[in-house]
Amino acid sequence: MPKNKIDTIAVLTPGGDAPGMNTAIRAVVRTAIYHNLRIFGIQKGWYGLTTGQIEELNLKSVGGIINKGGTILHTHRCPEFKDSRVRQTGYKNLAEHGIDGLVVIGGDGSLAAANVVAKETELNVVHIPASIDNDISLTDYTIGFDTAVNTALDAIDKIRDTATSHERVFVVEVMGRKHGILALEIGLVSGAESIIIPEVKFNIAKTAEKIKEGRERGKSSFIIVVAEGAISAIEFAKKLKGRIKNMDIRISVLGHVQRGGSPTAISRELACKMGANAVEALIEGKNCLMMAARSENICPVPFKDVLKHKKTADLSQLKLAEMLAI
Ligand code: F6P
């Protein structure tokens, strides 16, 4: 049974970093100290937990980080955490510091691991969804998604300039792991002529036809956004080549640039609210809750509900993007 009275908590950022994680760490630390809790930071995610990289944080530890990308706690992919013997070492390290509550800031992998930790220990565990992929169910947004969309948008706006000047087709590959949620948003707001996502089988002949028709109407550039989970930009460009006459094709893989940079106001606001709510949930004796963003509010939802549902790409958004980019 988890404890009701929490006086010492820890925060960690496992998995891929996302812009806004630092803003969330700051909110967690400041809220904890405001409520007279001791707060520890675990370096390098689950890996640092198992290797004992745990340090007490204070108000100054999180000064000047609200606008910084990445995570001051660092992160490290840690497949070894799937091994229960490795996890036991981590639990011993937490006990040695008297930690009775955990705030896990991360994506879907971190959420699944947080659920396991809550089940195997007496700790109270809460989760803050932070990932550029926005692929966690029951929350409208994850911290970092809006920043990544804006970073990609800025890059594509620039690509559009050169594409138009040279009258070229650009295939732009964006992240999102096996989901098309990030690509869909980037495609819609950048006015991409075509968006290729894993959720929908692509039709290369249809894309080529669309380019041909546009060209005949005098269009001078075409942006095709491909989600990394659907096909690589190189492969897609190869398939398109030969079907397009009188236009060069170029590719651009945006890659990890999408994970960096100063968080946008939207990512920061989510991080401030979710961070404070997470700590207050622990103080109230809550356990196994993810801080979800729903229509402007933060609504805690049980881990089991989040893990039961899969977030899917909103295909009506694809239709809208296609209609607006004829
Ligand atoms: O989950 C975030 C993410 O950036 C995905 O979009 C991407 O597929 C993956 O992480 C890349 O991971 P890594 O940085 O370990 O290569």
PDB file of N, CA and C in Angstrom, residues 239-301:
ATOM      1  N   LYS A 239      10.889   6.716 -54.937  1.00  0.00           N
ATOM      2  CA  LYS A 239       9.655   6.237 -55.564  1.00  0.00           C
ATOM      3  C   LYS A 239       9.026   7.307 -56.455  1.00  0.00           C
ATOM      4  N   LEU A 240       9.192   8.563 -56.030  1.00  0.00           N
ATOM      5  CA  LEU A 240       8.556   9.669 -56.756  1.00  0.00           C
ATOM      6  C   LEU A 240       9.319  10.032 -58.037  1.00  0.00           C
ATOM      7  N   LYS A 241      10.627   9.850 -57.950  1.00  0.00           N
ATOM      8  CA  LYS A 241      11.507  10.199 -59.072  1.00  0.00           C
ATOM      9  C   LYS A 241      11.092   9.352 -60.286  1.00  0.00           C
ATOM     10  N   GLY A 242      11.088   9.929 -61.451  1.00  0.00           N
ATOM     11  CA  GLY A 242      10.688   9.146 -62.625  1.00  0.00           C
ATOM     12  C   GLY A 242       9.217   9.377 -62.952  1.00  0.00           C
ATOM     13  N   ARG A 243       8.431   9.637 -61.881  1.00  0.00           N
ATOM     14  CA  ARG A 243       7.012   9.947 -62.116  1.00  0.00           C
ATOM     15  C   ARG A 243       6.816  11.449 -62.297  1.00  0.00           C
ATOM     16  N   ILE A 244       7.850  12.237 -61.934  1.00  0.00           N
ATOM     17  CA  ILE A 244       7.744  13.695 -62.014  1.00  0.00           C
ATOM     18  C   ILE A 244       8.675  14.208 -63.103  1.00  0.00           C
ATOM     19  N   LYS A 245       8.098  14.953 -64.043  1.00  0.00           N
ATOM     20  CA  LYS A 245       8.969  15.521 -65.083  1.00  0.00           C
ATOM     21  C   LYS A 245       9.097  17.032 -64.846  1.00  0.00           C
ATOM     22  N   ASN A 246      10.177  17.601 -65.279  1.00  0.00           N
ATOM     23  CA  ASN A 246      10.428  19.053 -65.204  1.00  0.00           C
ATOM     24  C   ASN A 246      10.521  19.605 -63.784  1.00  0.00           C
ATOM     25  N   MET A 247      10.691  18.773 -62.812  1.00  0.00           N
ATOM     26  CA  MET A 247      10.896  19.291 -61.439  1.00  0.00           C
ATOM     27  C   MET A 247      11.917  18.425 -60.720  1.00  0.00           C
ATOM     28  N   ASP A 248      12.877  19.085 -60.080  1.00  0.00           N
ATOM     29  CA  ASP A 248      13.848  18.352 -59.261  1.00  0.00           C
ATOM     30  C   ASP A 248      13.213  17.999 -57.921  1.00  0.00           C
ATOM     31  N   ILE A 249      13.715  16.922 -57.354  1.00  0.00           N
ATOM     32  CA  ILE A 249      13.264  16.552 -56.000  1.00  0.00           C
ATOM     33  C   ILE A 249      14.459  16.662 -55.058  1.00  0.00           C
ATOM     34  N   ARG A 250      14.229  17.229 -53.904  1.00  0.00           N
ATOM     35  CA  ARG A 250      15.252  17.281 -52.862  1.00  0.00           C
ATOM     36  C   ARG A 250      14.646  16.736 -51.574  1.00  0.00           C
ATOM     37  N   ILE A 251      15.524  16.261 -50.711  1.00  0.00           N
ATOM     38  CA  ILE A 251      15.005  15.778 -49.424  1.00  0.00           C
ATOM     39  C   ILE A 251      15.607  16.573 -48.274  1.00  0.00           C
ATOM     40  N   SER A 252      14.893  16.568 -47.149  1.00  0.00           N
ATOM     41  CA  SER A 252      15.404  17.199 -45.936  1.00  0.00           C
ATOM     42  C   SER A 252      14.895  16.384 -44.746  1.00  0.00           C
ATOM     43  N   VAL A 253      15.836  15.880 -43.955  1.00  0.00           N
ATOM     44  CA  VAL A 253      15.447  15.110 -42.757  1.00  0.00           C
ATOM     45  C   VAL A 253      15.644  16.032 -41.561  1.00  0.00           C
ATOM     46  N   LEU A 254      14.556  16.440 -40.932  1.00  0.00           N
ATOM     47  CA  LEU A 254      14.694  17.438 -39.851  1.00  0.00           C
ATOM     48  C   LEU A 254      15.347  16.839 -38.602  1.00  0.00           C
ATOM     49  N   GLY A 255      15.085  15.587 -38.311  1.00  0.00           N
ATOM     50  CA  GLY A 255      15.784  14.876 -37.228  1.00  0.00           C
ATOM     51  C   GLY A 255      15.689  15.526 -35.862  1.00  0.00           C
ATOM     52  N   HIS A 256      16.797  15.421 -35.114  1.00  0.00           N
ATOM     53  CA  HIS A 256      16.761  15.811 -33.701  1.00  0.00           C
ATOM     54  C   HIS A 256      16.631  17.311 -33.459  1.00  0.00           C
ATOM     55  N   VAL A 257      16.750  18.111 -34.524  1.00  0.00           N
ATOM     56  CA  VAL A 257      16.530  19.552 -34.335  1.00  0.00           C
ATOM     57  C   VAL A 257      15.122  19.783 -33.752  1.00  0.00           C
ATOM     58  N   GLN A 258      14.216  18.855 -34.071  1.00  0.00           N
ATOM     59  CA  GLN A 258      12.834  18.979 -33.578  1.00  0.00           C
ATOM     60  C   GLN A 258      12.722  18.781 -32.062  1.00  0.00           C
ATOM     61  N   ARG A 259      13.748  18.184 -31.468  1.00  0.00           N
ATOM     62  CA  ARG A 259      13.682  17.915 -30.022  1.00  0.00           C
ATOM     63  C   ARG A 259      14.297  19.035 -29.190  1.00  0.00           C
ATOM     64  N   GLY A 260      15.004  19.962 -29.863  1.00  0.00           N
ATOM     65  CA  GLY A 260      15.714  20.977 -29.091  1.00  0.00           C
ATOM     66  C   GLY A 260      15.014  22.326 -29.083  1.00  0.00           C
ATOM     67  N   GLY A 261      15.693  23.292 -28.495  1.00  0.00           N
ATOM     68  CA  GLY A 261      15.214  24.673 -28.540  1.00  0.00           C
ATOM     69  C   GLY A 261      14.408  25.085 -27.326  1.00  0.00           C
ATOM     70  N   SER A 262      14.263  26.399 -27.243  1.00  0.00           N
ATOM     71  CA  SER A 262      13.514  26.984 -26.133  1.00  0.00           C
ATOM     72  C   SER A 262      12.035  26.614 -26.259  1.00  0.00           C
ATOM     73  N   PRO A 263      11.398  26.152 -25.180  1.00  0.00           N
ATOM     74  CA  PRO A 263       9.986  25.777 -25.271  1.00  0.00           C
ATOM     75  C   PRO A 263       9.075  26.976 -25.581  1.00  0.00           C
ATOM     76  N   THR A 264       8.045  26.729 -26.362  1.00  0.00           N
ATOM     77  CA  THR A 264       7.073  27.785 -26.670  1.00  0.00           C
ATOM     78  C   THR A 264       6.234  28.090 -25.423  1.00  0.00           C
ATOM     79  N   ALA A 265       5.468  29.168 -25.514  1.00  0.00           N
ATOM     80  CA  ALA A 265       4.597  29.541 -24.381  1.00  0.00           C
ATOM     81  C   ALA A 265       3.642  28.394 -24.047  1.00  0.00           C
ATOM     82  N   ILE A 266       3.127  27.727 -25.086  1.00  0.00           N
ATOM     83  CA  ILE A 266       2.166  26.638 -24.827  1.00  0.00           C
ATOM     84  C   ILE A 266       2.851  25.482 -24.101  1.00  0.00           C
ATOM     85  N   SER A 267       4.059  25.097 -24.547  1.00  0.00           N
ATOM     86  CA  SER A 267       4.779  24.013 -23.861  1.00  0.00           C
ATOM     87  C   SER A 267       5.111  24.410 -22.420  1.00  0.00           C
ATOM     88  N   ARG A 268       5.478  25.676 -22.223  1.00  0.00           N
ATOM     89  CA  ARG A 268       5.831  26.128 -20.865  1.00  0.00           C
ATOM     90  C   ARG A 268       4.614  26.162 -19.943  1.00  0.00           C
ATOM     91  N   GLU A 269       3.495  26.611 -20.506  1.00  0.00           N
ATOM     92  CA  GLU A 269       2.290  26.704 -19.659  1.00  0.00           C
ATOM     93  C   GLU A 269       1.879  25.307 -19.186  1.00  0.00           C
ATOM     94  N   LEU A 270       1.882  24.359 -20.137  1.00  0.00           N
ATOM     95  CA  LEU A 270       1.547  22.970 -19.773  1.00  0.00           C
ATOM     96  C   LEU A 270       2.484  22.481 -18.677  1.00  0.00           C
ATOM     97  N   ALA A 271       3.796  22.760 -18.866  1.00  0.00           N
ATOM     98  CA  ALA A 271       4.806  22.271 -17.927  1.00  0.00           C
ATOM     99  C   ALA A 271       4.618  22.874 -16.532  1.00  0.00           C
ATOM    100  N   CYS A 272       4.333  24.174 -16.479  1.00  0.00           N
ATOM    101  CA  CYS A 272       4.111  24.826 -15.168  1.00  0.00           C
ATOM    102  C   CYS A 272       2.928  24.190 -14.453  1.00  0.00           C
ATOM    103  N   LYS A 273       1.826  24.041 -15.213  1.00  0.00           N
ATOM    104  CA  LYS A 273       0.595  23.534 -14.582  1.00  0.00           C
ATOM    105  C   LYS A 273       0.727  22.062 -14.202  1.00  0.00           C
ATOM    106  N   MET A 274       1.265  21.262 -15.121  1.00  0.00           N
ATOM    107  CA  MET A 274       1.382  19.831 -14.839  1.00  0.00           C
ATOM    108  C   MET A 274       2.362  19.569 -13.696  1.00  0.00           C
ATOM    109  N   GLY A 275       3.468  20.347 -13.670  1.00  0.00           N
ATOM    110  CA  GLY A 275       4.463  20.160 -12.609  1.00  0.00           C
ATOM    111  C   GLY A 275       3.864  20.426 -11.239  1.00  0.00           C
ATOM    112  N   ALA A 276       3.160  21.550 -11.112  1.00  0.00           N
ATOM    113  CA  ALA A 276       2.556  21.904  -9.823  1.00  0.00           C
ATOM    114  C   ALA A 276       1.469  20.902  -9.440  1.00  0.00           C
ATOM    115  N   ASN A 277       0.635  20.546 -10.414  1.00  0.00           N
ATOM    116  CA  ASN A 277      -0.451  19.584 -10.143  1.00  0.00           C
ATOM    117  C   ASN A 277       0.092  18.229  -9.713  1.00  0.00           C
ATOM    118  N   ALA A 278       1.207  17.812 -10.321  1.00  0.00           N
ATOM    119  CA  ALA A 278       1.782  16.498 -10.003  1.00  0.00           C
ATOM    120  C   ALA A 278       2.198  16.442  -8.537  1.00  0.00           C
ATOM    121  N   VAL A 279       2.901  17.494  -8.087  1.00  0.00           N
ATOM    122  CA  VAL A 279       3.367  17.504  -6.694  1.00  0.00           C
ATOM    123  C   VAL A 279       2.168  17.593  -5.742  1.00  0.00           C
ATOM    124  N   GLU A 280       1.201  18.409  -6.074  1.00  0.00           N
ATOM    125  CA  GLU A 280       0.047  18.545  -5.185  1.00  0.00           C
ATOM    126  C   GLU A 280      -0.753  17.242  -5.116  1.00  0.00           C
ATOM    127  N   ALA A 281      -0.762  16.491  -6.217  1.00  0.00           N
ATOM    128  CA  ALA A 281      -1.437  15.176  -6.202  1.00  0.00           C
ATOM    129  C   ALA A 281      -0.715  14.244  -5.219  1.00  0.00           C
ATOM    130  N   LEU A 282       0.621  14.276  -5.243  1.00  0.00           N
ATOM    131  CA  LEU A 282       1.384  13.425  -4.308  1.00  0.00           C
ATOM    132  C   LEU A 282       1.091  13.826  -2.861  1.00  0.00           C
ATOM    133  N   ILE A 283       1.063  15.136  -2.606  1.00  0.00           N
ATOM    134  CA  ILE A 283       0.795  15.629  -1.243  1.00  0.00           C
ATOM    135  C   ILE A 283      -0.584  15.154  -0.766  1.00  0.00           C
ATOM    136  N   GLU A 284      -1.530  15.088  -1.694  1.00  0.00           N
ATOM    137  CA  GLU A 284      -2.885  14.627  -1.340  1.00  0.00           C
ATOM    138  C   GLU A 284      -2.958  13.111  -1.203  1.00  0.00           C
ATOM    139  N   GLY A 285      -1.809  12.443  -1.356  1.00  0.00           N
ATOM    140  CA  GLY A 285      -1.785  10.973  -1.184  1.00  0.00           C
ATOM    141  C   GLY A 285      -2.192  10.222  -2.429  1.00  0.00           C
ATOM    142  N   LYS A 286      -2.234  10.906  -3.569  1.00  0.00           N
ATOM    143  CA  LYS A 286      -2.662  10.255  -4.812  1.00  0.00           C
ATOM    144  C   LYS A 286      -1.519   9.407  -5.374  1.00  0.00           C
ATOM    145  N   ASN A 287      -1.908   8.424  -6.148  1.00  0.00           N
ATOM    146  CA  ASN A 287      -0.914   7.504  -6.714  1.00  0.00           C
ATOM    147  C   ASN A 287      -1.366   7.090  -8.107  1.00  0.00           C
ATOM    148  N   CYS A 288      -0.429   6.710  -8.952  1.00  0.00           N
ATOM    149  CA  CYS A 288      -0.720   6.157 -10.284  1.00  0.00           C
ATOM    150  C   CYS A 288      -1.585   7.095 -11.126  1.00  0.00           C
ATOM    151  N   LEU A 289      -1.246   8.362 -11.121  1.00  0.00           N
ATOM    152  CA  LEU A 289      -2.017   9.325 -11.915  1.00  0.00           C
ATOM    153  C   LEU A 289      -1.116  10.028 -12.928  1.00  0.00           C
ATOM    154  N   MET A 290      -1.645  10.207 -14.132  1.00  0.00           N
ATOM    155  CA  MET A 290      -0.946  11.025 -15.130  1.00  0.00           C
ATOM    156  C   MET A 290      -1.662  12.377 -15.223  1.00  0.00           C
ATOM    157  N   MET A 291      -0.887  13.437 -15.287  1.00  0.00           N
ATOM    158  CA  MET A 291      -1.471  14.769 -15.426  1.00  0.00           C
ATOM    159  C   MET A 291      -1.854  14.951 -16.897  1.00  0.00           C
ATOM    160  N   ALA A 292      -3.120  15.024 -17.197  1.00  0.00           N
ATOM    161  CA  ALA A 292      -3.550  15.128 -18.596  1.00  0.00           C
ATOM    162  C   ALA A 292      -4.058  16.529 -18.894  1.00  0.00           C
ATOM    163  N   ALA A 293      -3.819  16.990 -20.120  1.00  0.00           N
ATOM    164  CA  ALA A 293      -4.345  18.293 -20.543  1.00  0.00           C
ATOM    165  C   ALA A 293      -5.627  18.045 -21.320  1.00  0.00           C
ATOM    166  N   ARG A 294      -6.719  18.579 -20.783  1.00  0.00           N
ATOM    167  CA  ARG A 294      -8.004  18.411 -21.468  1.00  0.00           C
ATOM    168  C   ARG A 294      -8.710  19.754 -21.519  1.00  0.00           C
ATOM    169  N   SER A 295      -8.932  20.246 -22.724  1.00  0.00           N
ATOM    170  CA  SER A 295      -9.609  21.528 -22.937  1.00  0.00           C
ATOM    171  C   SER A 295      -9.169  22.582 -21.931  1.00  0.00           C
ATOM    172  N   GLU A 296      -7.890  22.930 -21.966  1.00  0.00           N
ATOM    173  CA  GLU A 296      -7.335  24.016 -21.144  1.00  0.00           C
ATOM    174  C   GLU A 296      -7.157  23.656 -19.666  1.00  0.00           C
ATOM    175  N   ASN A 297      -7.666  22.504 -19.212  1.00  0.00           N
ATOM    176  CA  ASN A 297      -7.518  22.153 -17.797  1.00  0.00           C
ATOM    177  C   ASN A 297      -6.567  20.981 -17.636  1.00  0.00           C
ATOM    178  N   ILE A 298      -5.996  20.855 -16.435  1.00  0.00           N
ATOM    179  CA  ILE A 298      -5.175  19.687 -16.135  1.00  0.00           C
ATOM    180  C   ILE A 298      -6.058  18.716 -15.347  1.00  0.00           C
ATOM    181  N   CYS A 299      -6.276  17.547 -15.908  1.00  0.00           N
ATOM    182  CA  CYS A 299      -7.127  16.543 -15.267  1.00  0.00           C
ATOM    183  C   CYS A 299      -6.303  15.290 -15.022  1.00  0.00           C
ATOM    184  N   PRO A 300      -6.079  14.922 -13.763  1.00  0.00           N
ATOM    185  CA  PRO A 300      -5.328  13.690 -13.510  1.00  0.00           C
ATOM    186  C   PRO A 300      -6.142  12.471 -13.949  1.00  0.00           C
ATOM    187  N   VAL A 301      -5.490  11.562 -14.667  1.00  0.00           N
ATOM    188  CA  VAL A 301      -6.179  10.323 -15.088  1.00  0.00           C
ATOM    189  C   VAL A 301      -5.352   9.112 -14.640  1.00  0.00           C
TER     190      VAL A 301
END
